Amino acid sequence: MDSKLTPQEFEVSKITNNLIKKSPVVWFLWKKKYNWPVEFVSDNVETVFGYTKDDFMSEKVMYSEIIHPDDIQRVQKEVISQSKTGTSSIIHEPYRIITKTGEIKWLNDITLIRRNKNNEITHYEGIVIDIVEQYNREKSLKESERKYKVLSEQFRLMSDNIPDLVWSKDLDGNFTFVNKAVCEKLLIAKDTQEPIGKKDMYFAIRQRKLYPDRKDWHTFGEVCINSDEVVLKTKKPQRFDEYGNVKGKFMFLDVYKAPIFDNTGKIIGTVGHGRIVTKEKEAEKQLQKQNKEYEILNKKYIAQNKELEIAKEKAEESNRLKSAFLANMSHEIRTPMNSILGFAQLLKDPSLKPESKNQFIDIINNSANHLLNLINDIIDISKIDANQMNVIENECKLNEFLFEIYQFFHSEVSRKKGQLKIVFKKGLADGNDVIKTDTTRLRQILINLIGNAVKFTHEGLIEVKYTLTKDKQLLFSIKDTGIGIHKKDLTVIFERFRQSEEASTRKYGGTGLGLAISKACVELLDGKIWVESQHKKGSTFYFTIPYKKGTTPKLEKKITIDKSADLFEGKTILVVEDDIHSTLLLEIILKPTKATILNAKDGFEAIEVCKKNANIHIILMDIQLPKLDGLKTAKEVKKILPHVPIISQTANAMHQDKQKSLDAGCVDYITKPINKKELLQKIAKYML
Ligand code: ADP
């Protein structure tokens, strides 16, 4: 076998050697001999094998000796088997060599089989490539592929086994990943592959189409802001509240979204995570609602507490006022009682001069009237509380009516030794002054207010006047130059038992009821009451009542009784009365009239007397009677003597009692304490 290359072949080899000198490819020309001695090798052999060109070409190093012992047999087999087939090249499976430094390197080897004219193999010529780097690269690629596969499998496993929603999208909003929860709970997709490359609206629309009649079936993607856009714009991770209906049920998602960047910093999509917090949100809502309710309750409690505090203060105040009232009351009762009892005793003195006697009687009378007024006030307050103050309107000539009251006070004021004057100014001309009102209440108001003016004014002027205002109100004013009222007391004095500081000292007396009663009466008449005052300068009390024009009142049969002597001679009067003192009083009053007096101590007795005496001219009937009360008795008596007038006499000044006695058949009533003049006038009115 000729082992030498022809000169041309050698020349080609040299050129090839020059060409590959700088590449990682080493070119070998092996002799077809035992151990594959090298006839030629490219200059760069040392970079791969560590051995020099000379080491090989001087045959110090034989090629088969540097092949890894584990690979040599396989390589030899490949050479032999390929050589036998007559092919011209052998592509070896990569094999290992051991370099001069002992390092193991993997090589790729492509060998051409050279033959002579007789087709005998003379040489092997091959390119050997160090595949360490490529191998490593491929290896690490495979490794990272394996790792990636493991990781993505793990991630899929993890994300498909959590209740939260996890997904990623590209820049156009197409899903690039979704977990099971997204498919099942939000998109209603077949599996985790279906959404890939599609947008969430695709699934929303698909759901809506399934239930066209139910607008609330799937509302996700409609009601909330486009959070993907927000994240892409801001390039920052963010949290969003996203909500809507899925399969007709409300769902609230707590969503975190973040942008995905590639390794150049460019945004390539978004990742998202959503937690279903519907229950929590509902609980939160409930809690907020409850909190609000608690807040309202709290405010209510605070207000209630305040109210309670005010009520407590009021209760304490009213307690204090009641104590003051009781003290006042005791004083107001004891003072006149003291006069009544004291002077009554003095009256017994036989040596008493007639002037003193008259003076004492006046004092007793005044004190008794004072007591009566006090009792009336207390009854009025009870009536106000019981809502039993009624309005009974009657026609009234206002000027005449006011003048009477004025006159009453005029005489009282004159007694203040001329330091005080009272004037009355009318607001309507006589004849034009007829009005309709409850004169009892109007009188009560005026007497209270003028009475106060007189009480609290020592000198100067009291002016009582009234005018008709444009809005058809009668505006009354009582102006005085008295002690005046502190500003702080201006409103409280209208409350019961309230008196200003000065007045509450014992100097003026009083119970603090007058203004409260007056206010109630004014309001009952549909009017208003107020006061203007300057301390130490004087006060003006105003009140209004609606102006109701009246017609001239019918003239009442007025009987003037100058003296009672022989007034009722020939007449018989039945006095029905259980109280012996009251009976005695009536007898004493009636005795000078020369009337025949019959007595009955209870209802049954009265009926008996009536049955026996048909000539009774009038009956004075007490209401509170033992056995059969006055009202029932009156009804029975009316059956026996239907034409005999009955006048009830009652200690109850309540309006109902008067009305009840009229209903029972009485013609009139007279209240106790009996006023002699009034009694005689009334008897005369109905009997004569
Ligand atoms: P009384 O006069 O019995 O105390 P009133 O209710 O009539 O009760 O009056 C309440 C309080 O109003 C009086 O105690 C007094 O302090 C004050 N007052 C009423 N009228 C006048 C007035 N004309 N001048 C000064 N104070 C007045």
PDB file of N, CA, C and O in Angstrom, residues 495-545:
ATOM      1  N   GLU A 495     -93.728  80.893  82.128  1.00  0.00           N
ATOM      2  CA  GLU A 495     -93.841  79.516  82.605  1.00  0.00           C
ATOM      3  C   GLU A 495     -94.414  79.545  84.016  1.00  0.00           C
ATOM      4  O   GLU A 495     -94.185  80.499  84.760  1.00  0.00           O
ATOM      5  N   ARG A 496     -95.108  78.465  84.361  1.00  0.00           N
ATOM      6  CA  ARG A 496     -95.768  78.478  85.664  1.00  0.00           C
ATOM      7  C   ARG A 496     -94.763  78.474  86.823  1.00  0.00           C
ATOM      8  O   ARG A 496     -93.676  77.944  86.691  1.00  0.00           O
ATOM      9  N   PHE A 497     -95.134  79.113  87.872  1.00  0.00           N
ATOM     10  CA  PHE A 497     -94.347  79.261  89.116  1.00  0.00           C
ATOM     11  C   PHE A 497     -93.106  80.125  88.949  1.00  0.00           C
ATOM     12  O   PHE A 497     -92.285  80.221  89.848  1.00  0.00           O
ATOM     13  N   ARG A 498     -92.897  80.714  87.732  1.00  0.00           N
ATOM     14  CA  ARG A 498     -91.666  81.479  87.537  1.00  0.00           C
ATOM     15  C   ARG A 498     -91.911  82.943  87.862  1.00  0.00           C
ATOM     16  O   ARG A 498     -92.881  83.551  87.428  1.00  0.00           O
ATOM     17  N   GLN A 499     -90.983  83.477  88.610  1.00  0.00           N
ATOM     18  CA  GLN A 499     -91.044  84.898  88.955  1.00  0.00           C
ATOM     19  C   GLN A 499     -89.658  85.487  88.762  1.00  0.00           C
ATOM     20  O   GLN A 499     -88.665  84.782  88.890  1.00  0.00           O
ATOM     21  N   SER A 500     -89.601  86.761  88.425  1.00  0.00           N
ATOM     22  CA  SER A 500     -88.275  87.365  88.293  1.00  0.00           C
ATOM     23  C   SER A 500     -87.714  87.559  89.704  1.00  0.00           C
ATOM     24  O   SER A 500     -88.440  87.492  90.689  1.00  0.00           O
ATOM     25  N   GLU A 501     -86.371  87.778  89.728  1.00  0.00           N
ATOM     26  CA  GLU A 501     -85.690  87.837  91.026  1.00  0.00           C
ATOM     27  C   GLU A 501     -86.372  88.750  92.035  1.00  0.00           C
ATOM     28  O   GLU A 501     -86.679  88.355  93.152  1.00  0.00           O
ATOM     29  N   GLU A 502     -86.628  89.993  91.582  1.00  0.00           N
ATOM     30  CA  GLU A 502     -87.199  90.963  92.509  1.00  0.00           C
ATOM     31  C   GLU A 502     -88.564  90.524  93.018  1.00  0.00           C
ATOM     32  O   GLU A 502     -88.870  90.600  94.191  1.00  0.00           O
ATOM     33  N   ALA A 503     -89.357  89.986  92.042  1.00  0.00           N
ATOM     34  CA  ALA A 503     -90.727  89.648  92.397  1.00  0.00           C
ATOM     35  C   ALA A 503     -90.788  88.467  93.345  1.00  0.00           C
ATOM     36  O   ALA A 503     -91.715  88.326  94.123  1.00  0.00           O
ATOM     37  N   SER A 504     -89.760  87.600  93.230  1.00  0.00           N
ATOM     38  CA  SER A 504     -89.825  86.401  94.051  1.00  0.00           C
ATOM     39  C   SER A 504     -89.525  86.705  95.517  1.00  0.00           C
ATOM     40  O   SER A 504     -89.742  85.872  96.377  1.00  0.00           O
ATOM     41  N   THR A 505     -88.975  87.881  95.772  1.00  0.00           N
ATOM     42  CA  THR A 505     -88.800  88.225  97.189  1.00  0.00           C
ATOM     43  C   THR A 505     -90.205  88.517  97.724  1.00  0.00           C
ATOM     44  O   THR A 505     -91.120  88.826  96.968  1.00  0.00           O
ATOM     45  N   ARG A 506     -90.345  88.423  98.975  1.00  0.00           N
ATOM     46  CA  ARG A 506     -91.685  88.484  99.555  1.00  0.00           C
ATOM     47  C   ARG A 506     -92.358  89.862  99.433  1.00  0.00           C
ATOM     48  O   ARG A 506     -93.507  90.023  99.766  1.00  0.00           O
ATOM     49  N   LYS A 507     -91.580  90.787  98.891  1.00  0.00           N
ATOM     50  CA  LYS A 507     -92.112  92.140  98.817  1.00  0.00           C
ATOM     51  C   LYS A 507     -93.425  92.209  98.031  1.00  0.00           C
ATOM     52  O   LYS A 507     -94.336  92.948  98.354  1.00  0.00           O
ATOM     53  N   TYR A 508     -93.506  91.400  96.934  1.00  0.00           N
ATOM     54  CA  TYR A 508     -94.676  91.505  96.070  1.00  0.00           C
ATOM     55  C   TYR A 508     -95.693  90.368  96.210  1.00  0.00           C
ATOM     56  O   TYR A 508     -96.818  90.495  95.797  1.00  0.00           O
ATOM     57  N   GLY A 509     -95.242  89.283  96.732  1.00  0.00           N
ATOM     58  CA  GLY A 509     -96.149  88.145  96.857  1.00  0.00           C
ATOM     59  C   GLY A 509     -96.490  87.560  95.505  1.00  0.00           C
ATOM     60  O   GLY A 509     -95.840  87.863  94.497  1.00  0.00           O
ATOM     61  N   GLY A 510     -97.478  86.694  95.460  1.00  0.00           N
ATOM     62  CA  GLY A 510     -97.867  86.068  94.191  1.00  0.00           C
ATOM     63  C   GLY A 510     -97.321  84.649  94.095  1.00  0.00           C
ATOM     64  O   GLY A 510     -96.417  84.270  94.836  1.00  0.00           O
ATOM     65  N   THR A 511     -97.910  83.915  93.162  1.00  0.00           N
ATOM     66  CA  THR A 511     -97.546  82.495  93.056  1.00  0.00           C
ATOM     67  C   THR A 511     -96.838  82.159  91.750  1.00  0.00           C
ATOM     68  O   THR A 511     -96.343  81.064  91.561  1.00  0.00           O
ATOM     69  N   GLY A 512     -96.812  83.100  90.844  1.00  0.00           N
ATOM     70  CA  GLY A 512     -96.165  82.824  89.551  1.00  0.00           C
ATOM     71  C   GLY A 512     -97.068  82.029  88.624  1.00  0.00           C
ATOM     72  O   GLY A 512     -96.588  81.329  87.737  1.00  0.00           O
ATOM     73  N   LEU A 513     -98.367  82.117  88.808  1.00  0.00           N
ATOM     74  CA  LEU A 513     -99.287  81.360  87.949  1.00  0.00           C
ATOM     75  C   LEU A 513    -100.016  82.250  86.946  1.00  0.00           C
ATOM     76  O   LEU A 513    -100.433  81.795  85.884  1.00  0.00           O
ATOM     77  N   GLY A 514    -100.160  83.527  87.302  1.00  0.00           N
ATOM     78  CA  GLY A 514    -100.985  84.439  86.514  1.00  0.00           C
ATOM     79  C   GLY A 514    -100.615  84.480  85.042  1.00  0.00           C
ATOM     80  O   GLY A 514    -101.484  84.340  84.171  1.00  0.00           O
ATOM     81  N   LEU A 515     -99.328  84.653  84.746  1.00  0.00           N
ATOM     82  CA  LEU A 515     -98.920  84.781  83.342  1.00  0.00           C
ATOM     83  C   LEU A 515     -99.063  83.456  82.591  1.00  0.00           C
ATOM     84  O   LEU A 515     -99.417  83.452  81.407  1.00  0.00           O
ATOM     85  N   ALA A 516     -98.799  82.353  83.301  1.00  0.00           N
ATOM     86  CA  ALA A 516     -98.956  81.041  82.661  1.00  0.00           C
ATOM     87  C   ALA A 516    -100.416  80.840  82.265  1.00  0.00           C
ATOM     88  O   ALA A 516    -100.715  80.378  81.154  1.00  0.00           O
ATOM     89  N   ILE A 517    -101.316  81.233  83.157  1.00  0.00           N
ATOM     90  CA  ILE A 517    -102.746  81.099  82.859  1.00  0.00           C
ATOM     91  C   ILE A 517    -103.123  82.049  81.720  1.00  0.00           C
ATOM     92  O   ILE A 517    -103.810  81.667  80.772  1.00  0.00           O
ATOM     93  N   SER A 518    -102.609  83.284  81.803  1.00  0.00           N
ATOM     94  CA  SER A 518    -102.925  84.264  80.759  1.00  0.00           C
ATOM     95  C   SER A 518    -102.467  83.763  79.400  1.00  0.00           C
ATOM     96  O   SER A 518    -103.181  83.870  78.398  1.00  0.00           O
ATOM     97  N   LYS A 519    -101.247  83.209  79.367  1.00  0.00           N
ATOM     98  CA  LYS A 519    -100.700  82.713  78.091  1.00  0.00           C
ATOM     99  C   LYS A 519    -101.613  81.609  77.543  1.00  0.00           C
ATOM    100  O   LYS A 519    -101.958  81.613  76.353  1.00  0.00           O
ATOM    101  N   ALA A 520    -102.002  80.682  78.442  1.00  0.00           N
ATOM    102  CA  ALA A 520    -102.869  79.581  78.003  1.00  0.00           C
ATOM    103  C   ALA A 520    -104.189  80.128  77.474  1.00  0.00           C
ATOM    104  O   ALA A 520    -104.699  79.666  76.444  1.00  0.00           O
ATOM    105  N   CYS A 521    -104.734  81.143  78.159  1.00  0.00           N
ATOM    106  CA  CYS A 521    -106.012  81.717  77.727  1.00  0.00           C
ATOM    107  C   CYS A 521    -105.868  82.401  76.376  1.00  0.00           C
ATOM    108  O   CYS A 521    -106.717  82.239  75.488  1.00  0.00           O
ATOM    109  N   VAL A 522    -104.765  83.175  76.205  1.00  0.00           N
ATOM    110  CA  VAL A 522    -104.550  83.875  74.930  1.00  0.00           C
ATOM    111  C   VAL A 522    -104.463  82.851  73.805  1.00  0.00           C
ATOM    112  O   VAL A 522    -105.082  83.010  72.742  1.00  0.00           O
ATOM    113  N   GLU A 523    -103.696  81.799  74.052  1.00  0.00           N
ATOM    114  CA  GLU A 523    -103.523  80.782  73.006  1.00  0.00           C
ATOM    115  C   GLU A 523    -104.845  80.067  72.714  1.00  0.00           C
ATOM    116  O   GLU A 523    -105.123  79.694  71.582  1.00  0.00           O
ATOM    117  N   LEU A 524    -105.637  79.903  73.758  1.00  0.00           N
ATOM    118  CA  LEU A 524    -106.956  79.294  73.589  1.00  0.00           C
ATOM    119  C   LEU A 524    -107.828  80.149  72.667  1.00  0.00           C
ATOM    120  O   LEU A 524    -108.638  79.655  71.900  1.00  0.00           O
ATOM    121  N   LEU A 525    -107.610  81.459  72.750  1.00  0.00           N
ATOM    122  CA  LEU A 525    -108.387  82.382  71.908  1.00  0.00           C
ATOM    123  C   LEU A 525    -107.716  82.621  70.549  1.00  0.00           C
ATOM    124  O   LEU A 525    -108.065  83.543  69.820  1.00  0.00           O
ATOM    125  N   ASP A 526    -106.679  81.791  70.247  1.00  0.00           N
ATOM    126  CA  ASP A 526    -105.950  81.891  68.969  1.00  0.00           C
ATOM    127  C   ASP A 526    -105.090  83.130  68.874  1.00  0.00           C
ATOM    128  O   ASP A 526    -104.924  83.695  67.788  1.00  0.00           O
ATOM    129  N   GLY A 527    -104.563  83.567  69.983  1.00  0.00           N
ATOM    130  CA  GLY A 527    -103.739  84.769  69.950  1.00  0.00           C
ATOM    131  C   GLY A 527    -102.326  84.490  70.427  1.00  0.00           C
ATOM    132  O   GLY A 527    -101.935  83.341  70.622  1.00  0.00           O
ATOM    133  N   LYS A 528    -101.570  85.587  70.582  1.00  0.00           N
ATOM    134  CA  LYS A 528    -100.177  85.475  71.029  1.00  0.00           C
ATOM    135  C   LYS A 528     -99.965  86.466  72.151  1.00  0.00           C
ATOM    136  O   LYS A 528    -100.633  87.511  72.191  1.00  0.00           O
ATOM    137  N   ILE A 529     -99.014  86.148  73.031  1.00  0.00           N
ATOM    138  CA  ILE A 529     -98.718  87.074  74.129  1.00  0.00           C
ATOM    139  C   ILE A 529     -97.213  87.236  74.221  1.00  0.00           C
ATOM    140  O   ILE A 529     -96.473  86.288  73.988  1.00  0.00           O
ATOM    141  N   TRP A 530     -96.758  88.466  74.505  1.00  0.00           N
ATOM    142  CA  TRP A 530     -95.328  88.706  74.670  1.00  0.00           C
ATOM    143  C   TRP A 530     -95.117  89.951  75.513  1.00  0.00           C
ATOM    144  O   TRP A 530     -96.091  90.664  75.819  1.00  0.00           O
ATOM    145  N   VAL A 531     -93.872  90.162  75.863  1.00  0.00           N
ATOM    146  CA  VAL A 531     -93.596  91.308  76.729  1.00  0.00           C
ATOM    147  C   VAL A 531     -92.335  92.016  76.251  1.00  0.00           C
ATOM    148  O   VAL A 531     -91.420  91.391  75.725  1.00  0.00           O
ATOM    149  N   GLU A 532     -92.340  93.333  76.418  1.00  0.00           N
ATOM    150  CA  GLU A 532     -91.122  94.111  76.207  1.00  0.00           C
ATOM    151  C   GLU A 532     -90.887  94.817  77.517  1.00  0.00           C
ATOM    152  O   GLU A 532     -91.836  95.358  78.111  1.00  0.00           O
ATOM    153  N   SER A 533     -89.648  94.811  77.973  1.00  0.00           N
ATOM    154  CA  SER A 533     -89.439  95.406  79.292  1.00  0.00           C
ATOM    155  C   SER A 533     -88.010  95.882  79.447  1.00  0.00           C
ATOM    156  O   SER A 533     -87.087  95.364  78.816  1.00  0.00           O
ATOM    157  N   GLN A 534     -87.857  96.883  80.269  1.00  0.00           N
ATOM    158  CA  GLN A 534     -86.527  97.360  80.605  1.00  0.00           C
ATOM    159  C   GLN A 534     -86.455  97.406  82.114  1.00  0.00           C
ATOM    160  O   GLN A 534     -87.351  97.985  82.770  1.00  0.00           O
ATOM    161  N   HIS A 535     -85.437  96.765  82.622  1.00  0.00           N
ATOM    162  CA  HIS A 535     -85.318  96.673  84.069  1.00  0.00           C
ATOM    163  C   HIS A 535     -85.306  98.077  84.697  1.00  0.00           C
ATOM    164  O   HIS A 535     -84.621  98.966  84.230  1.00  0.00           O
ATOM    165  N   LYS A 536     -86.091  98.245  85.671  1.00  0.00           N
ATOM    166  CA  LYS A 536     -86.231  99.506  86.435  1.00  0.00           C
ATOM    167  C   LYS A 536     -86.920 100.621  85.649  1.00  0.00           C
ATOM    168  O   LYS A 536     -87.048 101.733  86.139  1.00  0.00           O
ATOM    169  N   LYS A 537     -87.298 100.357  84.401  1.00  0.00           N
ATOM    170  CA  LYS A 537     -87.944 101.419  83.617  1.00  0.00           C
ATOM    171  C   LYS A 537     -89.430 101.131  83.411  1.00  0.00           C
ATOM    172  O   LYS A 537     -90.242 102.038  83.363  1.00  0.00           O
ATOM    173  N   GLY A 538     -89.753  99.853  83.244  1.00  0.00           N
ATOM    174  CA  GLY A 538     -91.151  99.513  83.020  1.00  0.00           C
ATOM    175  C   GLY A 538     -91.322  98.395  82.004  1.00  0.00           C
ATOM    176  O   GLY A 538     -90.353  97.974  81.368  1.00  0.00           O
ATOM    177  N   SER A 539     -92.564  97.935  81.896  1.00  0.00           N
ATOM    178  CA  SER A 539     -92.842  96.803  81.006  1.00  0.00           C
ATOM    179  C   SER A 539     -94.088  97.094  80.182  1.00  0.00           C
ATOM    180  O   SER A 539     -94.964  97.845  80.611  1.00  0.00           O
ATOM    181  N   THR A 540     -94.138  96.464  79.002  1.00  0.00           N
ATOM    182  CA  THR A 540     -95.382  96.488  78.231  1.00  0.00           C
ATOM    183  C   THR A 540     -95.717  95.053  77.861  1.00  0.00           C
ATOM    184  O   THR A 540     -94.917  94.372  77.215  1.00  0.00           O
ATOM    185  N   PHE A 541     -96.863  94.602  78.318  1.00  0.00           N
ATOM    186  CA  PHE A 541     -97.335  93.277  77.943  1.00  0.00           C
ATOM    187  C   PHE A 541     -98.283  93.456  76.766  1.00  0.00           C
ATOM    188  O   PHE A 541     -99.157  94.323  76.783  1.00  0.00           O
ATOM    189  N   TYR A 542     -98.060  92.648  75.725  1.00  0.00           N
ATOM    190  CA  TYR A 542     -98.932  92.687  74.548  1.00  0.00           C
ATOM    191  C   TYR A 542     -99.635  91.347  74.411  1.00  0.00           C
ATOM    192  O   TYR A 542     -99.060  90.300  74.721  1.00  0.00           O
ATOM    193  N   PHE A 543    -100.838  91.396  73.903  1.00  0.00           N
ATOM    194  CA  PHE A 543    -101.432  90.148  73.434  1.00  0.00           C
ATOM    195  C   PHE A 543    -102.427  90.450  72.321  1.00  0.00           C
ATOM    196  O   PHE A 543    -102.929  91.570  72.204  1.00  0.00           O
ATOM    197  N   THR A 544    -102.615  89.426  71.489  1.00  0.00           N
ATOM    198  CA  THR A 544    -103.551  89.620  70.375  1.00  0.00           C
ATOM    199  C   THR A 544    -104.660  88.584  70.485  1.00  0.00           C
ATOM    200  O   THR A 544    -104.456  87.508  71.053  1.00  0.00           O
ATOM    201  N   ILE A 545    -105.807  88.940  69.940  1.00  0.00           N
ATOM    202  CA  ILE A 545    -106.843  87.925  69.702  1.00  0.00           C
ATOM    203  C   ILE A 545    -107.441  88.255  68.343  1.00  0.00           C
ATOM    204  O   ILE A 545    -107.432  89.412  67.921  1.00  0.00           O
TER     205      ILE A 545
END
